[in-house]
Structures are given as C-alpha cells and as structure tokens.
PDB file of C-alpha atoms in Angstrom:
ATOM      1  CA  MET A   1       0.000   0.000   0.000  1.00 50.00           C
ATOM      2  CA  ASP A   2       1.570   3.264  -0.983  1.00 52.00           C
ATOM      3  CA  ARG A   3      -0.734   5.552   0.763  1.00 51.00           C
ATOM      4  CA  LEU A   4      -1.097   7.502   3.767  1.00 48.00           C
ATOM      5  CA  SER A   5      -4.457   8.811   2.805  1.00 44.00           C
ATOM      6  CA  LEU A   6      -6.982   8.928   0.003  1.00 41.00           C
ATOM      7  CA  VAL A   7      -4.520   7.026  -2.137  1.00 40.00           C
ATOM      8  CA  PHE A   8      -5.394   4.095   0.094  1.00 42.00           C
ATOM      9  CA  ILE A   9      -9.058   4.973  -0.243  1.00 41.00           C
ATOM     10  CA  SER A  10      -8.996   5.316  -4.015  1.00 39.00           C
ATOM     11  CA  LEU A  11      -6.792   2.240  -4.349  1.00 41.00           C
ATOM     12  CA  LEU A  12      -9.713  -0.017  -3.607  1.00 42.00           C
ATOM     13  CA  GLY A  13     -12.672   2.270  -4.062  1.00 42.00           C
ATOM     14  CA  ALA A  14     -13.983   0.729  -0.897  1.00 41.00           C
ATOM     15  CA  SER A  15     -17.687   0.773  -0.164  1.00 42.00           C
ATOM     16  CA  LEU A  16     -19.242  -0.777   2.899  1.00 42.00           C
ATOM     17  CA  THR A  17     -22.693  -1.057   1.407  1.00 39.00           C
ATOM     18  CA  ASN A  18     -22.379  -4.796   0.845  1.00 43.00           C
ATOM     19  CA  VAL A  19     -21.385  -5.315   4.453  1.00 43.00           C
ATOM     20  CA  CYS A  20     -24.845  -4.224   5.472  1.00 41.00           C
ATOM     21  CA  ALA A  21     -26.252  -7.387   3.968  1.00 39.00           C
ATOM     22  CA  ALA A  22     -23.891  -9.624   5.920  1.00 46.00           C
ATOM     23  CA  THR A  23     -25.131 -11.495   8.957  1.00 52.00           C
ATOM     24  CA  GLU A  24     -23.754 -10.963  12.416  1.00 53.00           C
ATOM     25  CA  GLY A  25     -23.429 -14.695  12.965  1.00 66.00           C
ATOM     26  CA  SER A  26     -21.174 -15.340  10.033  1.00 92.00           C
ATOM     27  CA  PHE A  27     -19.150 -12.239  10.937  1.00 92.00           C
ATOM     28  CA  GLU A  28     -18.586 -13.620  14.429  1.00 93.00           C
ATOM     29  CA  ARG A  29     -17.266 -16.846  12.943  1.00 93.00           C
ATOM     30  CA  TYR A  30     -14.975 -14.815  10.698  1.00 94.00           C
ATOM     31  CA  LEU A  31     -13.700 -12.942  13.751  1.00 95.00           C
ATOM     32  CA  ASP A  32     -12.894 -16.215  15.479  1.00 94.00           C
ATOM     33  CA  LYS A  33     -10.644 -17.152  12.571  1.00 93.00           C
ATOM     34  CA  LEU A  34      -9.048 -13.683  12.541  1.00 94.00           C
ATOM     35  CA  LYS A  35      -8.324 -13.988  16.241  1.00 94.00           C
ATOM     36  CA  GLN A  36      -6.633 -17.347  15.754  1.00 93.00           C
ATOM     37  CA  ASP A  37      -4.471 -15.899  12.989  1.00 93.00           C
ATOM     38  CA  ALA A  38      -3.666 -12.803  15.052  1.00 93.00           C
ATOM     39  CA  ALA A  39      -2.450 -14.976  17.917  1.00 92.00           C
ATOM     40  CA  THR A  40       0.244 -16.417  15.661  1.00 91.00           C
ATOM     41  CA  GLN A  41       1.667 -12.933  15.062  1.00 86.00           C
ATOM     42  CA  GLY A  42       2.931 -12.472  18.598  1.00 85.00           C
ATOM     43  CA  ILE A  43       0.215 -10.153  19.903  1.00 88.00           C
ATOM     44  CA  ASP A  44      -0.503 -10.580  23.609  1.00 89.00           C
ATOM     45  CA  GLN A  45      -3.570 -12.728  24.271  1.00 93.00           C
ATOM     46  CA  LEU A  46      -5.013 -10.287  26.816  1.00 93.00           C
ATOM     47  CA  ILE A  47      -4.866  -7.485  24.231  1.00 93.00           C
ATOM     48  CA  LEU A  48      -6.540  -9.740  21.670  1.00 95.00           C
ATOM     49  CA  ASP A  49      -9.302 -10.766  24.077  1.00 95.00           C
ATOM     50  CA  LYS A  50     -10.088  -7.172  24.998  1.00 95.00           C
ATOM     51  CA  ALA A  51      -9.964  -5.897  21.413  1.00 96.00           C
ATOM     52  CA  PHE A  52     -12.015  -8.679  19.849  1.00 96.00           C
ATOM     53  CA  SER A  53     -14.716  -8.328  22.497  1.00 96.00           C
ATOM     54  CA  GLN A  54     -15.380  -4.808  21.166  1.00 96.00           C
ATOM     55  CA  ILE A  55     -15.247  -5.406  17.416  1.00 96.00           C
ATOM     56  CA  LYS A  56     -18.628  -5.055  15.712  1.00 93.00           C
ATOM     57  CA  LEU A  57     -19.771  -5.443  12.141  1.00 93.00           C
ATOM     58  CA  PHE A  58     -19.405  -1.945  10.722  1.00 88.00           C
ATOM     59  CA  LYS A  59     -22.525  -0.972   8.824  1.00 79.00           C
ATOM     60  CA  LYS A  60     -22.736   2.131   6.714  1.00 65.00           C
ATOM     61  CA  ALA A  61     -26.320   3.195   5.991  1.00 24.00           C
ATOM     62  CA  SER A  62     -27.078   2.837   2.300  1.00 25.00           C
ATOM     63  CA  ASN A  63     -28.722   6.256   2.197  1.00 29.00           C
ATOM     64  CA  ASP A  64     -25.825   8.127   3.816  1.00 39.00           C
ATOM     65  CA  ASP A  65     -24.565   9.507   0.528  1.00 42.00           C
ATOM     66  CA  LYS A  66     -26.221   8.076  -2.529  1.00 41.00           C
ATOM     67  CA  THR A  67     -25.065  10.917  -4.747  1.00 44.00           C
ATOM     68  CA  ALA A  68     -21.386  10.630  -5.646  1.00 47.00           C
ATOM     69  CA  PRO A  69     -19.588  13.966  -6.016  1.00 54.00           C
ATOM     70  CA  GLU A  70     -19.188  15.160  -9.565  1.00 62.00           C
ATOM     71  CA  PRO A  71     -15.600  14.620 -10.757  1.00 66.00           C
ATOM     72  CA  PRO A  72     -13.612  17.818 -11.414  1.00 72.00           C
ATOM     73  CA  LYS A  73     -13.698  19.047 -15.003  1.00 81.00           C
ATOM     74  CA  ASP A  74     -10.100  20.216 -15.052  1.00 92.00           C
ATOM     75  CA  LEU A  75      -7.390  21.789 -12.912  1.00 95.00           C
ATOM     76  CA  GLU A  76      -8.962  25.219 -13.325  1.00 93.00           C
ATOM     77  CA  HIS A  77     -11.983  23.930 -11.403  1.00 93.00           C
ATOM     78  CA  TYR A  78     -10.267  21.424  -9.114  1.00 94.00           C
ATOM     79  CA  ILE A  79      -7.616  23.575  -7.452  1.00 94.00           C
ATOM     80  CA  PRO A  80      -9.904  26.456  -6.361  1.00 93.00           C
ATOM     81  CA  LYS A  81     -12.380  23.908  -5.016  1.00 93.00           C
ATOM     82  CA  ALA A  82      -9.704  21.933  -3.147  1.00 93.00           C
ATOM     83  CA  ILE A  83      -7.873  24.960  -1.724  1.00 95.00           C
ATOM     84  CA  SER A  84      -9.769  27.892  -0.273  1.00 93.00           C
ATOM     85  CA  GLU A  85      -8.261  31.220   0.694  1.00 94.00           C
ATOM     86  CA  GLU A  86      -9.130  30.348   4.288  1.00 95.00           C
ATOM     87  CA  MET A  87      -6.949  27.242   4.002  1.00 95.00           C
ATOM     88  CA  VAL A  88      -4.073  29.318   2.644  1.00 96.00           C
ATOM     89  CA  VAL A  89      -4.328  31.791   5.511  1.00 95.00           C
ATOM     90  CA  LYS A  90      -4.540  28.987   8.038  1.00 95.00           C
ATOM     91  CA  GLY A  91      -1.434  27.360   6.541  1.00 95.00           C
ATOM     92  CA  ARG A  92       0.525  30.607   6.835  1.00 95.00           C
ATOM     93  CA  VAL A  93      -0.573  31.118  10.440  1.00 95.00           C
ATOM     94  CA  LEU A  94       0.476  27.586  11.357  1.00 94.00           C
ATOM     95  CA  ALA A  95       3.794  28.034   9.543  1.00 95.00           C
ATOM     96  CA  GLU A  96       4.568  30.975  11.821  1.00 94.00           C
ATOM     97  CA  GLU A  97       3.098  29.518  14.994  1.00 94.00           C
ATOM     98  CA  TYR A  98       5.039  26.269  14.707  1.00 93.00           C
ATOM     99  CA  ARG A  99       8.119  27.587  12.971  1.00 94.00           C
ATOM    100  CA  PRO A 100      10.664  26.117  15.460  1.00 95.00           C
ATOM    101  CA  LEU A 101       9.126  22.647  15.162  1.00 95.00           C
ATOM    102  CA  LEU A 102       8.836  22.852  11.375  1.00 95.00           C
ATOM    103  CA  VAL A 103      12.426  24.041  11.013  1.00 96.00           C
ATOM    104  CA  LYS A 104      13.585  21.201  13.235  1.00 96.00           C
ATOM    105  CA  LEU A 105      11.654  18.600  11.220  1.00 96.00           C
ATOM    106  CA  GLY A 106      12.798  20.154   7.955  1.00 96.00           C
ATOM    107  CA  LYS A 107      16.443  19.725   8.959  1.00 97.00           C
ATOM    108  CA  GLN A 108      15.931  16.268  10.442  1.00 97.00           C
ATOM    109  CA  TYR A 109      14.126  14.820   7.431  1.00 97.00           C
ATOM    110  CA  ARG A 110      15.515  17.180   4.781  1.00 97.00           C
ATOM    111  CA  VAL A 111      12.047  18.240   3.608  1.00 97.00           C
ATOM    112  CA  GLN A 112      10.901  21.834   3.160  1.00 97.00           C
ATOM    113  CA  PRO A 113       8.251  22.534   5.842  1.00 96.00           C
ATOM    114  CA  ARG A 114       5.764  24.120   3.440  1.00 96.00           C
ATOM    115  CA  PHE A 115       5.235  20.789   1.702  1.00 97.00           C
ATOM    116  CA  ILE A 116       4.632  19.043   5.030  1.00 95.00           C
ATOM    117  CA  LEU A 117       1.968  21.624   5.847  1.00 95.00           C
ATOM    118  CA  ALA A 118       0.438  21.401   2.382  1.00 96.00           C
ATOM    119  CA  LEU A 119      -0.188  17.660   2.633  1.00 95.00           C
ATOM    120  CA  TRP A 120      -1.656  18.026   6.100  1.00 92.00           C
ATOM    121  CA  GLY A 121      -3.907  20.827   4.869  1.00 93.00           C
ATOM    122  CA  LEU A 122      -5.218  18.883   1.897  1.00 93.00           C
ATOM    123  CA  GLU A 123      -5.804  15.714   3.890  1.00 90.00           C
ATOM    124  CA  SER A 124      -7.904  17.159   6.689  1.00 88.00           C
ATOM    125  CA  ASP A 125      -7.965  20.962   6.517  1.00 89.00           C
ATOM    126  CA  PHE A 126      -5.166  20.959   9.095  1.00 89.00           C
ATOM    127  CA  GLY A 127      -6.857  18.450  11.368  1.00 82.00           C
ATOM    128  CA  ASN A 128     -10.389  19.839  11.281  1.00 82.00           C
ATOM    129  CA  GLN A 129     -11.738  16.902   9.290  1.00 82.00           C
ATOM    130  CA  GLN A 130     -10.956  13.343  10.345  1.00 83.00           C
ATOM    131  CA  GLY A 131     -12.890  10.146  10.824  1.00 85.00           C
ATOM    132  CA  GLY A 132     -14.155   8.908  14.158  1.00 89.00           C
ATOM    133  CA  TYR A 133     -14.918   5.255  13.397  1.00 92.00           C
ATOM    134  CA  PRO A 134     -13.239   2.331  15.236  1.00 94.00           C
ATOM    135  CA  VAL A 135     -10.502   1.199  12.873  1.00 95.00           C
ATOM    136  CA  LEU A 136     -10.528  -2.420  14.010  1.00 96.00           C
ATOM    137  CA  SER A 137     -14.244  -2.754  13.296  1.00 95.00           C
ATOM    138  CA  VAL A 138     -13.890  -1.038   9.927  1.00 94.00           C
ATOM    139  CA  THR A 139     -10.930  -3.087   8.698  1.00 95.00           C
ATOM    140  CA  ALA A 140     -12.353  -6.379  10.002  1.00 95.00           C
ATOM    141  CA  SER A 141     -15.657  -5.653   8.250  1.00 94.00           C
ATOM    142  CA  LEU A 142     -14.006  -4.787   4.960  1.00 93.00           C
ATOM    143  CA  ALA A 143     -11.850  -7.890   5.145  1.00 93.00           C
ATOM    144  CA  TYR A 144     -14.982  -9.936   5.860  1.00 93.00           C
ATOM    145  CA  GLU A 145     -16.625  -8.339   2.822  1.00 89.00           C
ATOM    146  CA  GLY A 146     -13.906  -9.938   0.718  1.00 85.00           C
ATOM    147  CA  GLN A 147     -11.365  -7.123   0.309  1.00 83.00           C
ATOM    148  CA  GLU A 148      -8.379  -9.223   1.305  1.00 85.00           C
ATOM    149  CA  VAL A 149      -5.934  -6.330   1.602  1.00 90.00           C
ATOM    150  CA  TYR A 150      -7.906  -5.137   4.620  1.00 94.00           C
ATOM    151  CA  ARG A 151      -7.040  -8.332   6.441  1.00 95.00           C
ATOM    152  CA  ASP A 152      -3.418  -7.123   6.528  1.00 95.00           C
ATOM    153  CA  GLU A 153      -4.608  -3.662   7.564  1.00 96.00           C
ATOM    154  CA  PHE A 154      -6.551  -5.240  10.423  1.00 96.00           C
ATOM    155  CA  PHE A 155      -3.467  -7.044  11.715  1.00 96.00           C
ATOM    156  CA  ALA A 156      -1.466  -3.823  11.348  1.00 96.00           C
ATOM    157  CA  ALA A 157      -4.101  -2.009  13.430  1.00 96.00           C
ATOM    158  CA  LEU A 158      -3.813  -4.655  16.129  1.00 96.00           C
ATOM    159  CA  LYS A 159      -0.037  -4.139  16.224  1.00 95.00           C
ATOM    160  CA  ILE A 160      -0.571  -0.391  16.634  1.00 95.00           C
ATOM    161  CA  LEU A 161      -3.022  -1.016  19.476  1.00 94.00           C
ATOM    162  CA  ALA A 162      -0.458  -3.200  21.222  1.00 92.00           C
ATOM    163  CA  SER A 163       2.699  -1.185  20.567  1.00 91.00           C
ATOM    164  CA  GLN A 164       1.201   2.205  21.444  1.00 91.00           C
ATOM    165  CA  SER A 165      -0.859   1.013  24.429  1.00 87.00           C
ATOM    166  CA  LEU A 166      -3.987   2.543  22.931  1.00 89.00           C
ATOM    167  CA  ASP A 167      -7.546   1.974  24.013  1.00 91.00           C
ATOM    168  CA  PHE A 168      -9.840   0.405  21.416  1.00 94.00           C
ATOM    169  CA  ASN A 169     -11.772   3.656  20.909  1.00 92.00           C
ATOM    170  CA  GLU A 170      -8.610   5.716  20.541  1.00 92.00           C
ATOM    171  CA  LEU A 171      -7.752   3.883  17.323  1.00 94.00           C
ATOM    172  CA  LYS A 172     -10.058   5.941  15.115  1.00 93.00           C
ATOM    173  CA  GLY A 173     -10.284   6.516  11.384  1.00 92.00           C
ATOM    174  CA  SER A 174     -12.522   6.971   8.394  1.00 90.00           C
ATOM    175  CA  SER A 175     -15.023   4.505   6.933  1.00 90.00           C
ATOM    176  CA  THR A 176     -12.123   3.070   4.922  1.00 90.00           C
ATOM    177  CA  GLY A 177      -9.715   2.746   7.855  1.00 92.00           C
ATOM    178  CA  ALA A 178      -7.596   5.822   7.092  1.00 91.00           C
ATOM    179  CA  MET A 179      -6.489   7.178  10.451  1.00 92.00           C
ATOM    180  CA  GLY A 180      -6.210  10.627  11.940  1.00 88.00           C
ATOM    181  CA  PRO A 181      -5.829  13.994  10.224  1.00 87.00           C
ATOM    182  CA  LEU A 182      -3.245  12.514   7.842  1.00 86.00           C
ATOM    183  CA  GLY A 183      -5.418   9.660   6.625  1.00 88.00           C
ATOM    184  CA  LEU A 184      -2.739   7.066   7.391  1.00 91.00           C
ATOM    185  CA  MET A 185      -3.736   3.473   6.825  1.00 93.00           C
ATOM    186  CA  PRO A 186      -2.516   1.173   9.639  1.00 95.00           C
ATOM    187  CA  SER A 187       0.224  -0.368   7.473  1.00 95.00           C
ATOM    188  CA  ALA A 188       1.441   3.112   6.512  1.00 94.00           C
ATOM    189  CA  TYR A 189       1.449   4.148  10.149  1.00 95.00           C
ATOM    190  CA  LEU A 190       3.727   1.225  10.973  1.00 96.00           C
ATOM    191  CA  GLN A 191       6.053   2.121   8.109  1.00 96.00           C
ATOM    192  CA  TYR A 192       6.146   5.917   8.322  1.00 96.00           C
ATOM    193  CA  GLY A 193       4.751   6.948  11.707  1.00 96.00           C
ATOM    194  CA  SER A 194       7.289   9.022  13.656  1.00 96.00           C
ATOM    195  CA  ASP A 195       7.623  10.410  17.164  1.00 95.00           C
ATOM    196  CA  GLY A 196       7.950  14.148  16.674  1.00 94.00           C
ATOM    197  CA  ASP A 197       7.602  15.290  20.278  1.00 93.00           C
ATOM    198  CA  GLY A 198       9.974  12.803  21.920  1.00 93.00           C
ATOM    199  CA  ASP A 199       7.478  11.120  24.255  1.00 93.00           C
ATOM    200  CA  ASP A 200       8.166   7.633  22.847  1.00 92.00           C
ATOM    201  CA  LYS A 201       4.662   7.395  21.367  1.00 92.00           C
ATOM    202  CA  ILE A 202       3.371   8.059  17.877  1.00 95.00           C
ATOM    203  CA  ASP A 203       0.044   9.766  18.443  1.00 93.00           C
ATOM    204  CA  ILE A 204      -1.025  11.011  15.019  1.00 93.00           C
ATOM    205  CA  TRP A 205      -4.523  11.741  16.376  1.00 92.00           C
ATOM    206  CA  ASN A 206      -3.601  14.266  19.047  1.00 90.00           C
ATOM    207  CA  SER A 207       0.069  15.231  18.619  1.00 91.00           C
ATOM    208  CA  PHE A 208       0.722  17.928  16.045  1.00 90.00           C
ATOM    209  CA  ALA A 209       4.445  17.117  16.159  1.00 94.00           C
ATOM    210  CA  ASP A 210       3.926  13.384  15.576  1.00 95.00           C
ATOM    211  CA  GLY A 211       1.652  14.049  12.624  1.00 92.00           C
ATOM    212  CA  LEU A 212       4.060  16.404  10.910  1.00 94.00           C
ATOM    213  CA  ALA A 213       7.033  14.133  11.617  1.00 96.00           C
ATOM    214  CA  SER A 214       5.161  11.245   9.996  1.00 95.00           C
ATOM    215  CA  VAL A 215       4.548  13.307   6.853  1.00 94.00           C
ATOM    216  CA  ALA A 216       8.189  14.341   6.717  1.00 96.00           C
ATOM    217  CA  ASN A 217       9.336  10.765   7.213  1.00 97.00           C
ATOM    218  CA  TYR A 218       7.082   9.580   4.410  1.00 96.00           C
ATOM    219  CA  LEU A 219       8.408  12.177   1.984  1.00 97.00           C
ATOM    220  CA  GLN A 220      12.004  11.412   2.930  1.00 97.00           C
ATOM    221  CA  GLN A 221      11.500   7.691   2.390  1.00 96.00           C
ATOM    222  CA  THR A 222       9.907   8.258  -1.001  1.00 95.00           C
ATOM    223  CA  GLY A 223      12.982  10.054  -2.308  1.00 95.00           C
ATOM    224  CA  TRP A 224      12.537  13.709  -1.371  1.00 97.00           C
ATOM    225  CA  ASP A 225      15.410  16.055  -2.258  1.00 96.00           C
ATOM    226  CA  ASP A 226      15.361  19.353  -0.380  1.00 95.00           C
ATOM    227  CA  THR A 227      17.815  20.917  -2.830  1.00 94.00           C
ATOM    228  CA  GLN A 228      14.998  20.960  -5.376  1.00 94.00           C
ATOM    229  CA  THR A 229      11.405  22.125  -5.550  1.00 96.00           C
ATOM    230  CA  TRP A 230       8.517  20.165  -7.095  1.00 97.00           C
ATOM    231  CA  GLY A 231       8.533  21.443 -10.682  1.00 97.00           C
ATOM    232  CA  ARG A 232       7.280  24.352 -12.785  1.00 97.00           C
ATOM    233  CA  GLN A 233       4.529  25.274 -15.204  1.00 97.00           C
ATOM    234  CA  VAL A 234       5.787  25.411 -18.784  1.00 98.00           C
ATOM    235  CA  LYS A 235       4.619  25.743 -22.372  1.00 97.00           C
ATOM    236  CA  ALA A 236       5.019  22.692 -24.605  1.00 97.00           C
ATOM    237  CA  PRO A 237       4.351  22.206 -28.323  1.00 96.00           C
ATOM    238  CA  GLU A 238       1.600  19.897 -29.561  1.00 92.00           C
ATOM    239  CA  SER A 239       4.182  17.867 -31.475  1.00 93.00           C
ATOM    240  CA  ILE A 240       5.431  16.036 -28.369  1.00 95.00           C
ATOM    241  CA  GLU A 241       4.414  12.394 -28.519  1.00 94.00           C
ATOM    242  CA  ASN A 242       2.110  10.879 -25.903  1.00 94.00           C
ATOM    243  CA  SER A 243       4.749   8.251 -25.129  1.00 96.00           C
ATOM    244  CA  GLN A 244       6.935  11.031 -23.686  1.00 96.00           C
ATOM    245  CA  LEU A 245       4.278  12.319 -21.301  1.00 97.00           C
ATOM    246  CA  GLY A 246       3.823  11.278 -17.686  1.00 96.00           C
ATOM    247  CA  VAL A 247       5.992  10.787 -14.612  1.00 96.00           C
ATOM    248  CA  ASP A 248       7.398   7.484 -15.843  1.00 95.00           C
ATOM    249  CA  TYR A 249       9.207   9.165 -18.739  1.00 97.00           C
ATOM    250  CA  GLN A 250      12.216  11.125 -17.505  1.00 97.00           C
ATOM    251  CA  ALA A 251      14.712  13.201 -19.458  1.00 97.00           C
ATOM    252  CA  SER A 252      17.109  16.122 -19.054  1.00 97.00           C
ATOM    253  CA  PHE A 253      16.188  19.782 -19.307  1.00 98.00           C
ATOM    254  CA  SER A 254      18.208  19.977 -22.522  1.00 97.00           C
ATOM    255  CA  HIS A 255      16.112  17.161 -24.020  1.00 97.00           C
ATOM    256  CA  TRP A 256      12.908  19.067 -23.354  1.00 98.00           C
ATOM    257  CA  GLN A 257      14.491  22.303 -24.544  1.00 97.00           C
ATOM    258  CA  GLN A 258      15.303  20.650 -27.876  1.00 97.00           C
ATOM    259  CA  LEU A 259      11.706  19.491 -28.203  1.00 97.00           C
ATOM    260  CA  GLY A 260      10.475  23.053 -27.830  1.00 97.00           C
ATOM    261  CA  VAL A 261       9.436  23.133 -24.161  1.00 98.00           C
ATOM    262  CA  ARG A 262       9.952  26.551 -22.576  1.00 98.00           C
ATOM    263  CA  ARG A 263       9.343  28.272 -19.274  1.00 97.00           C
ATOM    264  CA  TYR A 264       5.829  29.630 -18.904  1.00 96.00           C
ATOM    265  CA  ASP A 265       7.118  33.144 -19.673  1.00 96.00           C
ATOM    266  CA  GLY A 266       8.797  31.867 -22.840  1.00 96.00           C
ATOM    267  CA  GLY A 267      12.338  31.763 -21.489  1.00 97.00           C
ATOM    268  CA  ASP A 268      14.804  28.894 -21.747  1.00 97.00           C
ATOM    269  CA  LEU A 269      14.627  26.002 -19.317  1.00 97.00           C
ATOM    270  CA  PRO A 270      17.183  25.684 -16.484  1.00 95.00           C
ATOM    271  CA  GLY A 271      20.645  24.583 -17.555  1.00 93.00           C
ATOM    272  CA  ARG A 272      21.044  21.981 -14.796  1.00 93.00           C
ATOM    273  CA  THR A 273      22.444  18.679 -15.976  1.00 94.00           C
ATOM    274  CA  ASP A 274      21.965  16.711 -12.743  1.00 94.00           C
ATOM    275  CA  MET A 275      18.190  16.253 -12.937  1.00 95.00           C
ATOM    276  CA  GLN A 276      15.794  13.987 -14.804  1.00 96.00           C
ATOM    277  CA  VAL A 277      12.395  15.595 -15.183  1.00 98.00           C
ATOM    278  CA  SER A 278       9.018  14.651 -16.639  1.00 98.00           C
ATOM    279  CA  LEU A 279       6.451  16.492 -18.731  1.00 98.00           C
ATOM    280  CA  ILE A 280       2.826  16.128 -17.671  1.00 98.00           C
ATOM    281  CA  MET A 281      -0.415  17.424 -19.170  1.00 97.00           C
ATOM    282  CA  PRO A 282      -3.199  16.318 -16.797  1.00 96.00           C
ATOM    283  CA  ASP A 283      -5.881  17.998 -18.922  1.00 96.00           C
ATOM    284  CA  GLY A 284      -4.359  17.235 -22.297  1.00 94.00           C
ATOM    285  CA  VAL A 285      -2.498  19.476 -24.688  1.00 93.00           C
ATOM    286  CA  THR A 286      -5.032  22.296 -24.312  1.00 93.00           C
ATOM    287  CA  GLY A 287      -4.639  22.387 -20.517  1.00 95.00           C
ATOM    288  CA  ARG A 288      -1.769  23.282 -18.247  1.00 96.00           C
ATOM    289  CA  HIS A 289       1.679  21.814 -18.922  1.00 98.00           C
ATOM    290  CA  TYR A 290       4.255  21.090 -16.217  1.00 98.00           C
ATOM    291  CA  LEU A 291       7.817  19.867 -15.963  1.00 98.00           C
ATOM    292  CA  VAL A 292       7.937  17.955 -12.679  1.00 98.00           C
ATOM    293  CA  TYR A 293      10.849  16.705 -10.590  1.00 98.00           C
ATOM    294  CA  GLN A 294      11.573  13.918  -8.116  1.00 96.00           C
ATOM    295  CA  ASN A 295       9.772  15.723  -5.313  1.00 97.00           C
ATOM    296  CA  TYR A 296       6.613  15.811  -7.390  1.00 98.00           C
ATOM    297  CA  ARG A 297       6.801  12.042  -7.719  1.00 97.00           C
ATOM    298  CA  ALA A 298       6.951  11.833  -3.912  1.00 96.00           C
ATOM    299  CA  LEU A 299       3.883  14.063  -3.596  1.00 96.00           C
ATOM    300  CA  ARG A 300       2.083  12.002  -6.196  1.00 95.00           C
ATOM    301  CA  SER A 301       2.866   8.744  -4.427  1.00 94.00           C
ATOM    302  CA  TRP A 302       0.956  10.044  -1.404  1.00 93.00           C
ATOM    303  CA  GLN A 303      -2.153   9.856  -3.511  1.00 89.00           C
ATOM    304  CA  ASN A 304      -2.024   8.451  -7.015  1.00 90.00           C
ATOM    305  CA  SER A 305      -3.328  11.590  -8.683  1.00 93.00           C
ATOM    306  CA  ASP A 306      -1.763  14.433 -10.638  1.00 96.00           C
ATOM    307  CA  TYR A 307      -4.595  16.673  -9.494  1.00 96.00           C
ATOM    308  CA  PHE A 308      -3.845  15.982  -5.831  1.00 95.00           C
ATOM    309  CA  ALA A 309      -0.084  16.407  -6.263  1.00 97.00           C
ATOM    310  CA  LEU A 310      -0.484  19.681  -8.145  1.00 97.00           C
ATOM    311  CA  ALA A 311      -2.916  20.951  -5.524  1.00 97.00           C
ATOM    312  CA  ALA A 312      -0.346  20.127  -2.829  1.00 97.00           C
ATOM    313  CA  ALA A 313       2.343  21.922  -4.828  1.00 97.00           C
ATOM    314  CA  TYR A 314       0.061  24.938  -5.301  1.00 97.00           C
ATOM    315  CA  LEU A 315      -0.822  25.109  -1.604  1.00 97.00           C
ATOM    316  CA  SER A 316       2.862  24.885  -0.673  1.00 97.00           C
ATOM    317  CA  GLU A 317       3.586  27.857  -2.943  1.00 96.00           C
ATOM    318  CA  ARG A 318       0.730  29.872  -1.459  1.00 95.00           C
ATOM    319  CA  ILE A 319       1.945  29.137   2.079  1.00 95.00           C
ATOM    320  CA  LYS A 320       5.427  30.296   1.085  1.00 91.00           C
ATOM    321  CA  TYR A 321       4.552  33.449  -0.819  1.00 78.00           C
ATOM    322  CA  PRO A 322       2.216  36.370  -0.029  1.00 66.00           C
ATOM    323  CA  PRO A 323      -0.880  36.853  -2.189  1.00 53.00           C
ATOM    324  CA  ARG A 324      -0.235  38.271  -5.624  1.00 46.00           C
ATOM    325  CA  LYS A 325      -1.697  41.754  -6.139  1.00 42.00           C
TER     326      LYS A 325
END
C-alpha cells in the first residue's frame, strides 16, 4: 500500500454497502478465525481478548450519501475547489506559529516545511476533518466483505493497538480505515509513523508534532530532495508524442528544450544537468503543462493523482509566498 491517505481509499474504491447485507453470525465466525491468525503474530492474548470483544460489524447506511460527487472538469476547477483562501491563511498562520518545530523537522528529514503543511492541509484541513470510526471494526468488516488487503490492515491495526498502548476507541479513522488527520492506513502508520515530540509514542490523532514528523518521514522515504522544488509550469508544443508524457518518462532539461518546451514566460529552461524531469499534461495538450521533478513524484505517491499532487504543490507555494496583487 503506498498511501497515507486517500490514495489508500482510491486504491480499492472501498464501499461498505455490501457489508450491510452480511449477517452478524457469520461475521462472528470470521472474527474467530481472525483472532486465531492474530495470535500467531505475537500479539498478547489479553490485548486480543479485549480488542475482539469490542469489534462489531461496521454498517454504513445505504442512504448516507447516494449521490457521488461530480468529478472535477479540469485543474482550473479542481484547485480552487480543493484549496480555499481560508486554508491558505490557516497554513501561513500555522507556519509561523510552529516555525521552530517545522524548522527542526525540515532539517531532520531534509524536507521543506511548506510541503509538510500542504499535505496536512489537503488531507484534513489541518486536522479539522478526520474520521471517528473504530478502525478495528472497519478493517475487520471490509476484510470480511472480501477485500483481502484489509485483512493485513486489520493485523497492522492490532499491532498499533499493542505497541502504542492505545484503548480500542482511541484507534479511530474513516469509513475506509484511514487514520487521523493525515489519513494514514494502519500499514502506513507502521512504516512511516514518527515520534515528533519525543514522548516515545506516535500519536497522530492528538500530537501535532507526531503528525508532521510522519509526513516528513514519508516524503524522505519516497525520495525527497530538499535541494529541489517540485517542478514548474511550462509551455510545450503539440508535437510532443504521448509516449513522452507522464511521470514514468524522464529526461534532461536539454532534451525538453530541444523538443520546444519553454518556461511559462517563454524563457529557456534551467541549464542543470543533474536532474531527470518529466512532462505532464493532466488535462491534455489544451490544458496546463508542467515539468515535474523527483519531489513531485513523492507528492504524487501520497495519492495516485496528478490533481492531488499539483494541488499540494500549489498550496505549498501559497503558504510560502504572499498573495499576488
């Protein structure tokens, strides 16, 4: 699983509607088997007994949200909808309020703080929006529904419960199991969760420092380079072949220069020879064009979406710079 957040959600397109039709009896039998398997993974029996006694079949009412949100038409519509001016202001205030912590994390993980804040802002509006469902019930129910990957997420959640000495109801997340204001799936928590405040716990639900440290750790582990930014908007000719578009195709600035790609203002591209960059056109040749760098690939791995990554890049720029007049 490569996601801390909606990337995990979109990965499976999980819906709990089918779970509603399941019977409690068969779910209880499924739990018995899960408990037997969990016992072989070294989790204390007392913790298992207490946790499993509280797990319930998670049912999501079928009429909660029958109308799926309309997909964004293009970046011109998506970015203003995803990032409000209030979010920008809030990001700037937090950047100043927590500057010592952000500077410390930036040096420790070699990640520019504005990108850490941008991901946090997009995920949960800086912690104002996060799920409150019991993660063990959610992941067990989804695994029972037949989504096998959630079986591993369930075991990961049990390990978190044990290692962090959490109460069952403290392990909260969304209806897909994404936890806390960062939307970390349990497996991602185990891989990237970091103790930012030095209390020997990783409390992404309540500790601002732990949450930001976990973001920074994720970006570092996915190849972040703090000597670079994320990319730049450019102008590209229509003659570029589709096979050369996308983050998987990488080439030098001079390669793109020869193909006719220019800075957005028409100037020549950077002369750096130590970078391999990609050309993307999320809305096709008539939309915006970008040359993106390694850091963009790290942002994109958080959620497998160019729209999300570009929104994160945009928010990071707005947090860094004052409004244009």
